[in-house]
Amino acid sequence: MSSGGGSTVELQPQMANVSAARRFVRTELQGRAPEEAVTDLMLATSELVTNAFEHGSQWPVRLTVRSNHNEASITVMSTGDGGRLPDLSDWTTARVDRVSGRGLGIVREIADDVDVERSDGSVAITVHRRFATL
């Protein structure tokens, strides 16, 4: 990935901060990645941050954006029961008649790779999006 740790923001667990997360991704990647990759990573951010807030993170959620000449990624790290998160192979889009359950399937579809790291009391999900050099 890029040299260094990228840019990170901590978001208080309030649904109003989902839009702040998307803006952060756009600001960090504007001019560094093609618009399609930026838009995809904004959508992934929205889904993952929303899930973190909805499924009980009582502490700030940490969002990190990284980029280099041919890839960008976002990492959403939250507290909570990482055991409740389905295995990556089970991240599918819910049936159309379901009210919810589409987020993780959408993330998996738009990502080139997804890494999930579970540790005591936290989970970090990294979404990678590759692209041709600008």
Tab-separated table of N, CA, C and O in Angstrom:
chain	number	residue	atom	x	y	z
A	1	MET	N	0.848	-1.181	0.000
A	1	MET	CA	0.000	0.000	0.000
A	1	MET	C	0.880	1.226	0.000
A	1	MET	O	2.033	1.169	-0.308
A	2	SER	N	0.370	2.327	0.386
A	2	SER	CA	1.163	3.547	0.375
A	2	SER	C	2.160	3.550	1.516
A	2	SER	O	2.007	2.853	2.501
A	3	SER	N	3.200	4.355	1.366
A	3	SER	CA	4.120	4.507	2.474
A	3	SER	C	3.424	5.344	3.537
A	3	SER	O	2.693	6.275	3.243
A	4	GLY	N	3.621	4.983	4.783
A	4	GLY	CA	2.932	5.681	5.855
A	4	GLY	C	1.581	5.067	6.124
A	4	GLY	O	1.173	4.099	5.507
A	5	GLY	N	0.877	5.646	7.068
A	5	GLY	CA	-0.368	5.060	7.515
A	5	GLY	C	-1.611	5.610	6.870
A	5	GLY	O	-2.705	5.220	7.238
A	6	GLY	N	-1.486	6.511	5.926
A	6	GLY	CA	-2.671	7.102	5.325
A	6	GLY	C	-3.228	8.201	6.209
A	6	GLY	O	-2.571	8.674	7.127
A	7	SER	N	-4.451	8.595	5.937
A	7	SER	CA	-5.127	9.635	6.715
A	7	SER	C	-6.265	8.992	7.483
A	7	SER	O	-7.012	8.178	6.934
A	8	THR	N	-6.398	9.377	8.756
A	8	THR	CA	-7.383	8.754	9.623
A	8	THR	C	-8.244	9.805	10.298
A	8	THR	O	-7.763	10.886	10.656
A	9	VAL	N	-9.516	9.470	10.464
A	9	VAL	CA	-10.453	10.298	11.212
A	9	VAL	C	-11.214	9.389	12.166
A	9	VAL	O	-11.459	8.225	11.852
A	10	GLU	N	-11.548	9.913	13.344
A	10	GLU	CA	-12.394	9.187	14.277
A	10	GLU	C	-13.778	9.810	14.249
A	10	GLU	O	-13.919	11.037	14.292
A	11	LEU	N	-14.780	8.945	14.163
A	11	LEU	CA	-16.167	9.388	14.041
A	11	LEU	C	-16.954	8.919	15.247
A	11	LEU	O	-16.958	7.720	15.562
A	12	GLN	N	-17.618	9.843	15.910
A	12	GLN	CA	-18.493	9.471	17.026
A	12	GLN	C	-19.652	8.647	16.475
A	12	GLN	O	-20.113	8.889	15.356
A	13	PRO	N	-20.136	7.658	17.245
A	13	PRO	CA	-21.185	6.756	16.740
A	13	PRO	C	-22.553	7.422	16.657
A	13	PRO	O	-23.449	7.156	17.445
A	14	GLN	N	-22.696	8.309	15.678
A	14	GLN	CA	-23.951	9.005	15.397
A	14	GLN	C	-24.186	8.909	13.897
A	14	GLN	O	-23.290	9.172	13.099
A	15	MET	N	-25.408	8.555	13.522
A	15	MET	CA	-25.704	8.341	12.099
A	15	MET	C	-25.386	9.566	11.241
A	15	MET	O	-25.051	9.423	10.072
A	16	ALA	N	-25.447	10.752	11.798
A	16	ALA	CA	-25.110	11.959	11.036
A	16	ALA	C	-23.658	11.925	10.561
A	16	ALA	O	-23.310	12.606	9.584
A	17	ASN	N	-22.821	11.138	11.196
A	17	ASN	CA	-21.411	11.081	10.815
A	17	ASN	C	-21.136	10.164	9.621
A	17	ASN	O	-20.013	10.110	9.138
A	18	VAL	N	-22.151	9.471	9.138
A	18	VAL	CA	-21.967	8.652	7.929
A	18	VAL	C	-21.637	9.565	6.749
A	18	VAL	O	-20.729	9.281	5.966
A	19	SER	N	-22.336	10.670	6.623
A	19	SER	CA	-22.041	11.600	5.518
A	19	SER	C	-20.665	12.246	5.711
A	19	SER	O	-19.956	12.482	4.733
A	20	ALA	N	-20.260	12.503	6.942
A	20	ALA	CA	-18.919	13.046	7.202
A	20	ALA	C	-17.855	12.045	6.752
A	20	ALA	O	-16.811	12.432	6.212
A	21	ALA	N	-18.125	10.767	6.953
A	21	ALA	CA	-17.186	9.719	6.516
A	21	ALA	C	-17.044	9.723	5.001
A	21	ALA	O	-15.931	9.637	4.463
A	22	ARG	N	-18.165	9.824	4.294
A	22	ARG	CA	-18.104	9.863	2.822
A	22	ARG	C	-17.321	11.084	2.343
A	22	ARG	O	-16.503	10.978	1.418
A	23	ARG	N	-17.579	12.225	2.956
A	23	ARG	CA	-16.852	13.454	2.570
A	23	ARG	C	-15.354	13.301	2.808
A	23	ARG	O	-14.537	13.756	1.999
A	24	PHE	N	-14.984	12.670	3.910
A	24	PHE	CA	-13.575	12.453	4.227
A	24	PHE	C	-12.913	11.619	3.129
A	24	PHE	O	-11.819	11.954	2.649
A	25	VAL	N	-13.566	10.554	2.699
A	25	VAL	CA	-13.025	9.702	1.636
A	25	VAL	C	-12.860	10.505	0.351
A	25	VAL	O	-11.818	10.458	-0.298
A	26	ARG	N	-13.882	11.254	-0.029
A	26	ARG	CA	-13.804	12.066	-1.243
A	26	ARG	C	-12.642	13.052	-1.152
A	26	ARG	O	-11.833	13.178	-2.077
A	27	THR	N	-12.536	13.757	-0.055
A	27	THR	CA	-11.470	14.753	0.110
A	27	THR	C	-10.088	14.115	0.010
A	27	THR	O	-9.196	14.653	-0.652
A	28	GLU	N	-9.919	12.965	0.635
A	28	GLU	CA	-8.611	12.305	0.644
A	28	GLU	C	-8.227	11.705	-0.704
A	28	GLU	O	-7.048	11.620	-1.020
A	29	LEU	N	-9.217	11.286	-1.493
A	29	LEU	CA	-8.907	10.599	-2.758
A	29	LEU	C	-9.064	11.461	-4.001
A	29	LEU	O	-8.619	11.057	-5.073
A	30	GLN	N	-9.689	12.624	-3.875
A	30	GLN	CA	-9.889	13.504	-5.029
A	30	GLN	C	-8.546	13.806	-5.689
A	30	GLN	O	-7.605	14.246	-5.037
A	31	GLY	N	-8.446	13.515	-6.973
A	31	GLY	CA	-7.218	13.759	-7.722
A	31	GLY	C	-6.170	12.672	-7.569
A	31	GLY	O	-5.157	12.688	-8.249
A	32	ARG	N	-6.390	11.733	-6.677
A	32	ARG	CA	-5.441	10.640	-6.464
A	32	ARG	C	-5.945	9.326	-7.034
A	32	ARG	O	-5.179	8.365	-7.144
A	33	ALA	N	-7.244	9.268	-7.331
A	33	ALA	CA	-7.859	8.040	-7.840
A	33	ALA	C	-8.937	8.433	-8.837
A	33	ALA	O	-9.513	9.517	-8.736
A	34	PRO	N	-9.234	7.563	-9.792
A	34	PRO	CA	-10.302	7.850	-10.741
A	34	PRO	C	-11.645	8.005	-10.015
A	34	PRO	O	-11.878	7.396	-8.962
A	35	GLU	N	-12.518	8.789	-10.589
A	35	GLU	CA	-13.818	9.077	-9.977
A	35	GLU	C	-14.589	7.785	-9.658
A	35	GLU	O	-15.233	7.696	-8.603
A	36	GLU	N	-14.537	6.804	-10.527
A	36	GLU	CA	-15.253	5.545	-10.273
A	36	GLU	C	-14.761	4.868	-8.995
A	36	GLU	O	-15.555	4.372	-8.188
A	37	ALA	N	-13.442	4.852	-8.785
A	37	ALA	CA	-12.880	4.250	-7.572
A	37	ALA	C	-13.266	5.057	-6.337
A	37	ALA	O	-13.603	4.489	-5.291
A	38	VAL	N	-13.231	6.369	-6.453
A	38	VAL	CA	-13.627	7.237	-5.327
A	38	VAL	C	-15.079	6.972	-4.958
A	38	VAL	O	-15.420	6.785	-3.783
A	39	THR	N	-15.952	6.938	-5.961
A	39	THR	CA	-17.377	6.699	-5.719
A	39	THR	C	-17.607	5.327	-5.086
A	39	THR	O	-18.384	5.198	-4.136
A	40	ASP	N	-16.930	4.300	-5.582
A	40	ASP	CA	-17.066	2.958	-5.014
A	40	ASP	C	-16.625	2.935	-3.549
A	40	ASP	O	-17.295	2.337	-2.697
A	41	LEU	N	-15.502	3.579	-3.248
A	41	LEU	CA	-15.012	3.576	-1.875
A	41	LEU	C	-15.884	4.434	-0.954
A	41	LEU	O	-16.029	4.118	0.228
A	42	MET	N	-16.505	5.463	-1.497
A	42	MET	CA	-17.463	6.234	-0.699
A	42	MET	C	-18.675	5.373	-0.342
A	42	MET	O	-19.166	5.408	0.795
A	43	LEU	N	-19.153	4.586	-1.303
A	43	LEU	CA	-20.283	3.698	-1.037
A	43	LEU	C	-19.906	2.637	-0.004
A	43	LEU	O	-20.659	2.376	0.943
A	44	ALA	N	-18.741	2.024	-0.156
A	44	ALA	CA	-18.289	1.020	0.811
A	44	ALA	C	-18.169	1.635	2.205
A	44	ALA	O	-18.581	1.034	3.199
A	45	THR	N	-17.636	2.844	2.270
A	45	THR	CA	-17.515	3.549	3.542
A	45	THR	C	-18.874	3.748	4.177
A	45	THR	O	-19.071	3.487	5.369
A	46	SER	N	-19.817	4.213	3.383
A	46	SER	CA	-21.167	4.453	3.888
A	46	SER	C	-21.761	3.185	4.480
A	46	SER	O	-22.322	3.191	5.588
A	47	GLU	N	-21.643	2.076	3.778
A	47	GLU	CA	-22.203	0.809	4.248
A	47	GLU	C	-21.509	0.327	5.514
A	47	GLU	O	-22.170	-0.091	6.472
A	48	LEU	N	-20.180	0.376	5.544
A	48	LEU	CA	-19.443	-0.151	6.689
A	48	LEU	C	-19.588	0.717	7.927
A	48	LEU	O	-19.724	0.204	9.042
A	49	VAL	N	-19.562	2.028	7.759
A	49	VAL	CA	-19.724	2.921	8.906
A	49	VAL	C	-21.148	2.811	9.450
A	49	VAL	O	-21.354	2.758	10.669
A	50	THR	N	-22.130	2.751	8.568
A	50	THR	CA	-23.515	2.564	9.008
A	50	THR	C	-23.647	1.282	9.814
A	50	THR	O	-24.246	1.277	10.899
A	51	ASN	N	-23.082	0.186	9.307
A	51	ASN	CA	-23.142	-1.082	10.033
A	51	ASN	C	-22.476	-0.972	11.406
A	51	ASN	O	-22.987	-1.492	12.398
A	52	ALA	N	-21.330	-0.316	11.457
A	52	ALA	CA	-20.631	-0.159	12.741
A	52	ALA	C	-21.509	0.585	13.745
A	52	ALA	O	-21.608	0.192	14.907
A	53	PHE	N	-22.152	1.644	13.290
A	53	PHE	CA	-23.018	2.411	14.183
A	53	PHE	C	-24.260	1.610	14.574
A	53	PHE	O	-24.667	1.603	15.729
A	54	GLU	N	-24.869	0.922	13.614
A	54	GLU	CA	-26.102	0.178	13.886
A	54	GLU	C	-25.873	-1.038	14.767
A	54	GLU	O	-26.770	-1.437	15.503
A	55	HIS	N	-24.700	-1.637	14.687
A	55	HIS	CA	-24.465	-2.881	15.417
A	55	HIS	C	-23.629	-2.681	16.659
A	55	HIS	O	-22.875	-3.570	17.063
A	56	GLY	N	-23.760	-1.507	17.228
A	56	GLY	CA	-23.346	-1.341	18.598
A	56	GLY	C	-22.015	-0.747	18.942
A	56	GLY	O	-21.612	-0.851	20.086
A	57	SER	N	-21.312	-0.127	18.030
A	57	SER	CA	-20.078	0.516	18.442
A	57	SER	C	-20.424	1.677	19.376
A	57	SER	O	-21.137	2.594	19.004
A	58	GLN	N	-19.942	1.587	20.617
A	58	GLN	CA	-20.176	2.663	21.583
A	58	GLN	C	-18.997	3.617	21.630
A	58	GLN	O	-19.038	4.609	22.337
A	59	TRP	N	-17.964	3.301	20.924
A	59	TRP	CA	-16.757	4.105	20.880
A	59	TRP	C	-16.606	4.672	19.476
A	59	TRP	O	-17.220	4.174	18.540
A	60	PRO	N	-15.753	5.654	19.319
A	60	PRO	CA	-15.562	6.197	17.967
A	60	PRO	C	-15.136	5.115	16.975
A	60	PRO	O	-14.429	4.169	17.325
A	61	VAL	N	-15.603	5.274	15.751
A	61	VAL	CA	-15.211	4.409	14.644
A	61	VAL	C	-14.045	5.103	13.951
A	61	VAL	O	-14.094	6.311	13.714
A	62	ARG	N	-13.015	4.341	13.641
A	62	ARG	CA	-11.827	4.900	12.994
A	62	ARG	C	-11.872	4.563	11.507
A	62	ARG	O	-11.998	3.400	11.130
A	63	LEU	N	-11.765	5.587	10.674
A	63	LEU	CA	-11.754	5.438	9.216
A	63	LEU	C	-10.400	5.895	8.699
A	63	LEU	O	-9.975	7.023	8.957
A	64	THR	N	-9.728	5.004	7.973
A	64	THR	CA	-8.423	5.320	7.391
A	64	THR	C	-8.507	5.178	5.880
A	64	THR	O	-9.065	4.203	5.372
A	65	VAL	N	-7.947	6.149	5.172
A	65	VAL	CA	-7.906	6.155	3.712
A	65	VAL	C	-6.442	6.109	3.290
A	65	VAL	O	-5.626	6.894	3.787
A	66	ARG	N	-6.139	5.187	2.390
A	66	ARG	CA	-4.781	5.070	1.852
A	66	ARG	C	-4.867	5.051	0.326
A	66	ARG	O	-5.853	4.578	-0.235
A	67	SER	N	-3.795	5.506	-0.313
A	67	SER	CA	-3.749	5.421	-1.771
A	67	SER	C	-2.308	5.402	-2.246
A	67	SER	O	-1.404	5.885	-1.556
A	68	ASN	N	-2.123	4.816	-3.413
A	68	ASN	CA	-0.851	4.899	-4.115
A	68	ASN	C	-1.168	5.044	-5.593
A	68	ASN	O	-2.306	5.358	-5.945
A	69	HIS	N	-0.225	4.784	-6.469
A	69	HIS	CA	-0.421	5.059	-7.896
A	69	HIS	C	-1.433	4.146	-8.577
A	69	HIS	O	-1.933	4.466	-9.642
A	70	ASN	N	-1.759	2.976	-7.994
A	70	ASN	CA	-2.696	2.078	-8.679
A	70	ASN	C	-3.734	1.427	-7.768
A	70	ASN	O	-4.433	0.515	-8.190
A	71	GLU	N	-3.844	1.903	-6.535
A	71	GLU	CA	-4.818	1.331	-5.614
A	71	GLU	C	-5.165	2.333	-4.523
A	71	GLU	O	-4.342	3.147	-4.127
A	72	ALA	N	-6.401	2.244	-4.073
A	72	ALA	CA	-6.837	3.003	-2.909
A	72	ALA	C	-7.592	2.047	-2.003
A	72	ALA	O	-8.143	1.037	-2.460
A	73	SER	N	-7.594	2.365	-0.720
A	73	SER	CA	-8.326	1.522	0.215
A	73	SER	C	-8.895	2.361	1.344
A	73	SER	O	-8.415	3.461	1.625
A	74	ILE	N	-9.927	1.805	1.962
A	74	ILE	CA	-10.474	2.386	3.180
A	74	ILE	C	-10.484	1.268	4.221
A	74	ILE	O	-10.688	0.105	3.887
A	75	THR	N	-10.216	1.636	5.462
A	75	THR	CA	-10.324	0.705	6.577
A	75	THR	C	-11.265	1.311	7.595
A	75	THR	O	-11.095	2.465	7.998
A	76	VAL	N	-12.270	0.532	7.975
A	76	VAL	CA	-13.208	0.941	9.010
A	76	VAL	C	-12.968	0.033	10.203
A	76	VAL	O	-13.106	-1.193	10.097
A	77	MET	N	-12.564	0.639	11.321
A	77	MET	CA	-12.289	-0.119	12.533
A	77	MET	C	-13.276	0.302	13.598
A	77	MET	O	-13.449	1.498	13.860
A	78	SER	N	-13.943	-0.693	14.183
A	78	SER	CA	-14.946	-0.391	15.200
A	78	SER	C	-14.845	-1.375	16.346
A	78	SER	O	-14.268	-2.451	16.209
A	79	THR	N	-15.426	-0.992	17.460
A	79	THR	CA	-15.502	-1.888	18.600
A	79	THR	C	-16.789	-2.680	18.505
A	79	THR	O	-17.685	-2.343	17.742
A	80	GLY	N	-16.857	-3.718	19.261
A	80	GLY	CA	-18.067	-4.525	19.265
A	80	GLY	C	-17.744	-5.974	19.041
A	80	GLY	O	-16.585	-6.386	18.982
A	81	ASP	N	-18.773	-6.761	18.906
A	81	ASP	CA	-18.644	-8.198	18.766
A	81	ASP	C	-18.341	-8.568	17.318
A	81	ASP	O	-19.248	-8.709	16.501
A	82	GLY	N	-17.059	-8.720	17.013
A	82	GLY	CA	-16.656	-9.106	15.664
A	82	GLY	C	-17.144	-10.482	15.277
A	82	GLY	O	-17.221	-10.822	14.103
A	83	GLY	N	-17.526	-11.296	16.263
A	83	GLY	CA	-18.047	-12.619	15.986
A	83	GLY	C	-19.404	-12.596	15.311
A	83	GLY	O	-19.809	-13.567	14.676
A	84	ARG	N	-20.125	-11.483	15.445
A	84	ARG	CA	-21.428	-11.362	14.789
A	84	ARG	C	-21.299	-11.059	13.310
A	84	ARG	O	-22.244	-11.231	12.550
A	85	LEU	N	-20.139	-10.601	12.896
A	85	LEU	CA	-19.911	-10.292	11.485
A	85	LEU	C	-19.801	-11.598	10.706
A	85	LEU	O	-18.994	-12.463	11.053
A	86	PRO	N	-20.616	-11.768	9.665
A	86	PRO	CA	-20.547	-13.016	8.889
A	86	PRO	C	-19.178	-13.178	8.227
A	86	PRO	O	-18.464	-12.212	7.964
A	87	ASP	N	-18.821	-14.429	7.951
A	87	ASP	CA	-17.606	-14.691	7.187
A	87	ASP	C	-17.724	-14.027	5.826
A	87	ASP	O	-18.819	-13.920	5.266
A	88	LEU	N	-16.601	-13.611	5.290
A	88	LEU	CA	-16.572	-12.909	4.009
A	88	LEU	C	-17.284	-13.696	2.905
A	88	LEU	O	-17.975	-13.116	2.071
A	89	SER	N	-17.172	-15.001	2.915
A	89	SER	CA	-17.822	-15.817	1.885
A	89	SER	C	-19.350	-15.730	1.958
A	89	SER	O	-20.034	-16.060	0.995
A	90	ASP	N	-19.873	-15.273	3.080
A	90	ASP	CA	-21.321	-15.144	3.257
A	90	ASP	C	-21.833	-13.727	2.971
A	90	ASP	O	-23.012	-13.455	3.172
A	91	TRP	N	-20.951	-12.835	2.548
A	91	TRP	CA	-21.375	-11.467	2.249
A	91	TRP	C	-22.073	-11.451	0.901
A	91	TRP	O	-21.450	-11.317	-0.150
A	92	THR	N	-23.364	-11.612	0.907
A	92	THR	CA	-24.166	-11.589	-0.307
A	92	THR	C	-25.247	-10.533	-0.166
A	92	THR	O	-25.566	-10.096	0.940
A	93	THR	N	-25.801	-10.143	-1.266
A	93	THR	CA	-26.872	-9.149	-1.252
A	93	THR	C	-28.182	-9.841	-0.935
A	93	THR	O	-28.504	-10.886	-1.499
A	94	ALA	N	-28.935	-9.239	-0.018
A	94	ALA	CA	-30.219	-9.814	0.398
A	94	ALA	C	-31.212	-9.820	-0.760
A	94	ALA	O	-31.081	-9.075	-1.734
A	95	ARG	N	-32.208	-10.677	-0.614
A	95	ARG	CA	-33.293	-10.728	-1.607
A	95	ARG	C	-33.951	-9.353	-1.708
A	95	ARG	O	-33.956	-8.582	-0.758
A	96	VAL	N	-34.545	-9.078	-2.839
A	96	VAL	CA	-35.154	-7.763	-3.077
A	96	VAL	C	-36.330	-7.475	-2.150
A	96	VAL	O	-36.653	-6.315	-1.909
A	97	ASP	N	-36.976	-8.492	-1.606
A	97	ASP	CA	-38.118	-8.250	-0.728
A	97	ASP	C	-37.702	-7.986	0.720
A	97	ASP	O	-38.542	-7.673	1.555
A	98	ARG	N	-36.414	-8.053	1.027
A	98	ARG	CA	-35.930	-7.757	2.379
A	98	ARG	C	-35.698	-6.268	2.527
A	98	ARG	O	-35.253	-5.596	1.599
A	99	VAL	N	-35.965	-5.757	3.705
A	99	VAL	CA	-35.789	-4.332	3.974
A	99	VAL	C	-34.315	-3.981	4.139
A	99	VAL	O	-33.870	-2.905	3.753
A	100	SER	N	-33.527	-4.872	4.709
A	100	SER	CA	-32.114	-4.593	4.940
A	100	SER	C	-31.281	-5.812	4.543
A	100	SER	O	-31.810	-6.803	4.067
A	101	GLY	N	-29.971	-5.716	4.762
A	101	GLY	CA	-29.109	-6.848	4.487
A	101	GLY	C	-28.351	-6.774	3.181
A	101	GLY	O	-27.796	-7.769	2.734
A	102	ARG	N	-28.310	-5.623	2.571
A	102	ARG	CA	-27.632	-5.491	1.282
A	102	ARG	C	-26.195	-4.979	1.388
A	102	ARG	O	-25.396	-5.172	0.495
A	103	GLY	N	-25.875	-4.298	2.469
A	103	GLY	CA	-24.616	-3.574	2.583
A	103	GLY	C	-23.365	-4.384	2.368
A	103	GLY	O	-22.512	-4.025	1.559
A	104	LEU	N	-23.210	-5.482	3.095
A	104	LEU	CA	-21.981	-6.265	2.965
A	104	LEU	C	-21.857	-6.892	1.580
A	104	LEU	O	-20.753	-6.977	1.036
A	105	GLY	N	-22.966	-7.299	0.993
A	105	GLY	CA	-22.935	-7.830	-0.369
A	105	GLY	C	-22.506	-6.779	-1.377
A	105	GLY	O	-21.730	-7.053	-2.288
A	106	ILE	N	-23.001	-5.557	-1.194
A	106	ILE	CA	-22.600	-4.455	-2.070
A	106	ILE	C	-21.109	-4.198	-1.929
A	106	ILE	O	-20.394	-4.048	-2.924
A	107	VAL	N	-20.619	-4.152	-0.700
A	107	VAL	CA	-19.189	-3.910	-0.464
A	107	VAL	C	-18.357	-4.977	-1.160
A	107	VAL	O	-17.383	-4.665	-1.846
A	108	ARG	N	-18.749	-6.211	-1.008
A	108	ARG	CA	-17.985	-7.303	-1.628
A	108	ARG	C	-17.997	-7.199	-3.155
A	108	ARG	O	-17.001	-7.491	-3.823
A	109	GLU	N	-19.114	-6.788	-3.729
A	109	GLU	CA	-19.228	-6.677	-5.186
A	109	GLU	C	-18.348	-5.573	-5.766
A	109	GLU	O	-17.779	-5.732	-6.842
A	110	ILE	N	-18.240	-4.442	-5.094
A	110	ILE	CA	-17.497	-3.320	-5.664
A	110	ILE	C	-16.010	-3.349	-5.324
A	110	ILE	O	-15.226	-2.655	-5.952
A	111	ALA	N	-15.628	-4.175	-4.355
A	111	ALA	CA	-14.229	-4.234	-3.936
A	111	ALA	C	-13.441	-5.210	-4.794
A	111	ALA	O	-13.976	-6.206	-5.263
A	112	ASP	N	-12.164	-4.904	-4.982
A	112	ASP	CA	-11.269	-5.871	-5.612
A	112	ASP	C	-10.825	-6.903	-4.584
A	112	ASP	O	-10.656	-8.070	-4.914
A	113	ASP	N	-10.640	-6.469	-3.353
A	113	ASP	CA	-10.295	-7.350	-2.238
A	113	ASP	C	-10.885	-6.763	-0.968
A	113	ASP	O	-11.006	-5.537	-0.838
A	114	VAL	N	-11.204	-7.637	-0.032
A	114	VAL	CA	-11.664	-7.216	1.292
A	114	VAL	C	-10.891	-8.035	2.317
A	114	VAL	O	-10.779	-9.254	2.187
A	115	ASP	N	-10.354	-7.351	3.314
A	115	ASP	CA	-9.668	-8.004	4.422
A	115	ASP	C	-10.463	-7.732	5.688
A	115	ASP	O	-10.880	-6.589	5.930
A	116	VAL	N	-10.661	-8.759	6.492
A	116	VAL	CA	-11.353	-8.617	7.767
A	116	VAL	C	-10.415	-9.101	8.864
A	116	VAL	O	-9.913	-10.227	8.801
A	117	GLU	N	-10.162	-8.236	9.833
A	117	GLU	CA	-9.322	-8.592	10.977
A	117	GLU	C	-10.147	-8.437	12.243
A	117	GLU	O	-10.629	-7.339	12.534
A	118	ARG	N	-10.292	-9.531	12.961
A	118	ARG	CA	-11.013	-9.518	14.238
A	118	ARG	C	-9.992	-9.629	15.360
A	118	ARG	O	-9.052	-10.417	15.269
A	119	SER	N	-10.197	-8.839	16.407
A	119	SER	CA	-9.369	-8.967	17.599
A	119	SER	C	-10.280	-8.762	18.805
A	119	SER	O	-11.472	-8.510	18.651
A	120	ASP	N	-9.727	-8.869	19.970
A	120	ASP	CA	-10.527	-8.740	21.188
A	120	ASP	C	-11.307	-7.429	21.191
A	120	ASP	O	-10.725	-6.359	21.344
A	121	GLY	N	-12.595	-7.527	20.983
A	121	GLY	CA	-13.464	-6.368	21.096
A	121	GLY	C	-13.464	-5.411	19.928
A	121	GLY	O	-14.045	-4.335	20.018
A	122	SER	N	-12.825	-5.763	18.814
A	122	SER	CA	-12.856	-4.855	17.667
A	122	SER	C	-12.794	-5.640	16.357
A	122	SER	O	-12.422	-6.810	16.333
A	123	VAL	N	-13.167	-4.950	15.308
A	123	VAL	CA	-13.086	-5.521	13.961
A	123	VAL	C	-12.629	-4.415	13.016
A	123	VAL	O	-13.052	-3.258	13.153
A	124	ALA	N	-11.722	-4.768	12.104
A	124	ALA	CA	-11.249	-3.824	11.091
A	124	ALA	C	-11.510	-4.445	9.724
A	124	ALA	O	-11.095	-5.571	9.460
A	125	ILE	N	-12.213	-3.700	8.883
A	125	ILE	CA	-12.517	-4.157	7.527
A	125	ILE	C	-11.834	-3.211	6.556
A	125	ILE	O	-12.046	-1.995	6.615
A	126	THR	N	-11.001	-3.781	5.676
A	126	THR	CA	-10.300	-2.989	4.673
A	126	THR	C	-10.812	-3.368	3.298
A	126	THR	O	-10.849	-4.552	2.943
A	127	VAL	N	-11.210	-2.367	2.539
A	127	VAL	CA	-11.720	-2.533	1.184
A	127	VAL	C	-10.688	-1.945	0.228
A	127	VAL	O	-10.326	-0.777	0.353
A	128	HIS	N	-10.219	-2.766	-0.699
A	128	HIS	CA	-9.220	-2.346	-1.684
A	128	HIS	C	-9.895	-2.144	-3.039
A	128	HIS	O	-10.722	-2.945	-3.450
A	129	ARG	N	-9.490	-1.094	-3.711
A	129	ARG	CA	-9.993	-0.820	-5.065
A	129	ARG	C	-8.805	-0.462	-5.947
A	129	ARG	O	-8.131	0.546	-5.711
A	130	ARG	N	-8.502	-1.326	-6.916
A	130	ARG	CA	-7.393	-1.086	-7.843
A	130	ARG	C	-7.869	-0.313	-9.060
A	130	ARG	O	-9.028	-0.366	-9.424
A	131	PHE	N	-6.928	0.368	-9.725
A	131	PHE	CA	-7.246	1.135	-10.919
A	131	PHE	C	-5.986	1.348	-11.739
A	131	PHE	O	-4.888	1.168	-11.241
A	132	ALA	N	-6.182	1.719	-12.992
A	132	ALA	CA	-5.045	2.043	-13.851
A	132	ALA	C	-4.449	3.363	-13.385
A	132	ALA	O	-5.124	4.220	-12.831
A	133	THR	N	-3.165	3.529	-13.618
A	133	THR	CA	-2.495	4.744	-13.230
A	133	THR	C	-3.149	5.951	-13.884
A	133	THR	O	-3.494	5.924	-15.064
A	134	LEU	N	-3.345	7.000	-13.086
A	134	LEU	CA	-3.965	8.227	-13.609
A	134	LEU	C	-3.055	8.908	-14.609
A	134	LEU	O	-1.888	8.883	-14.531
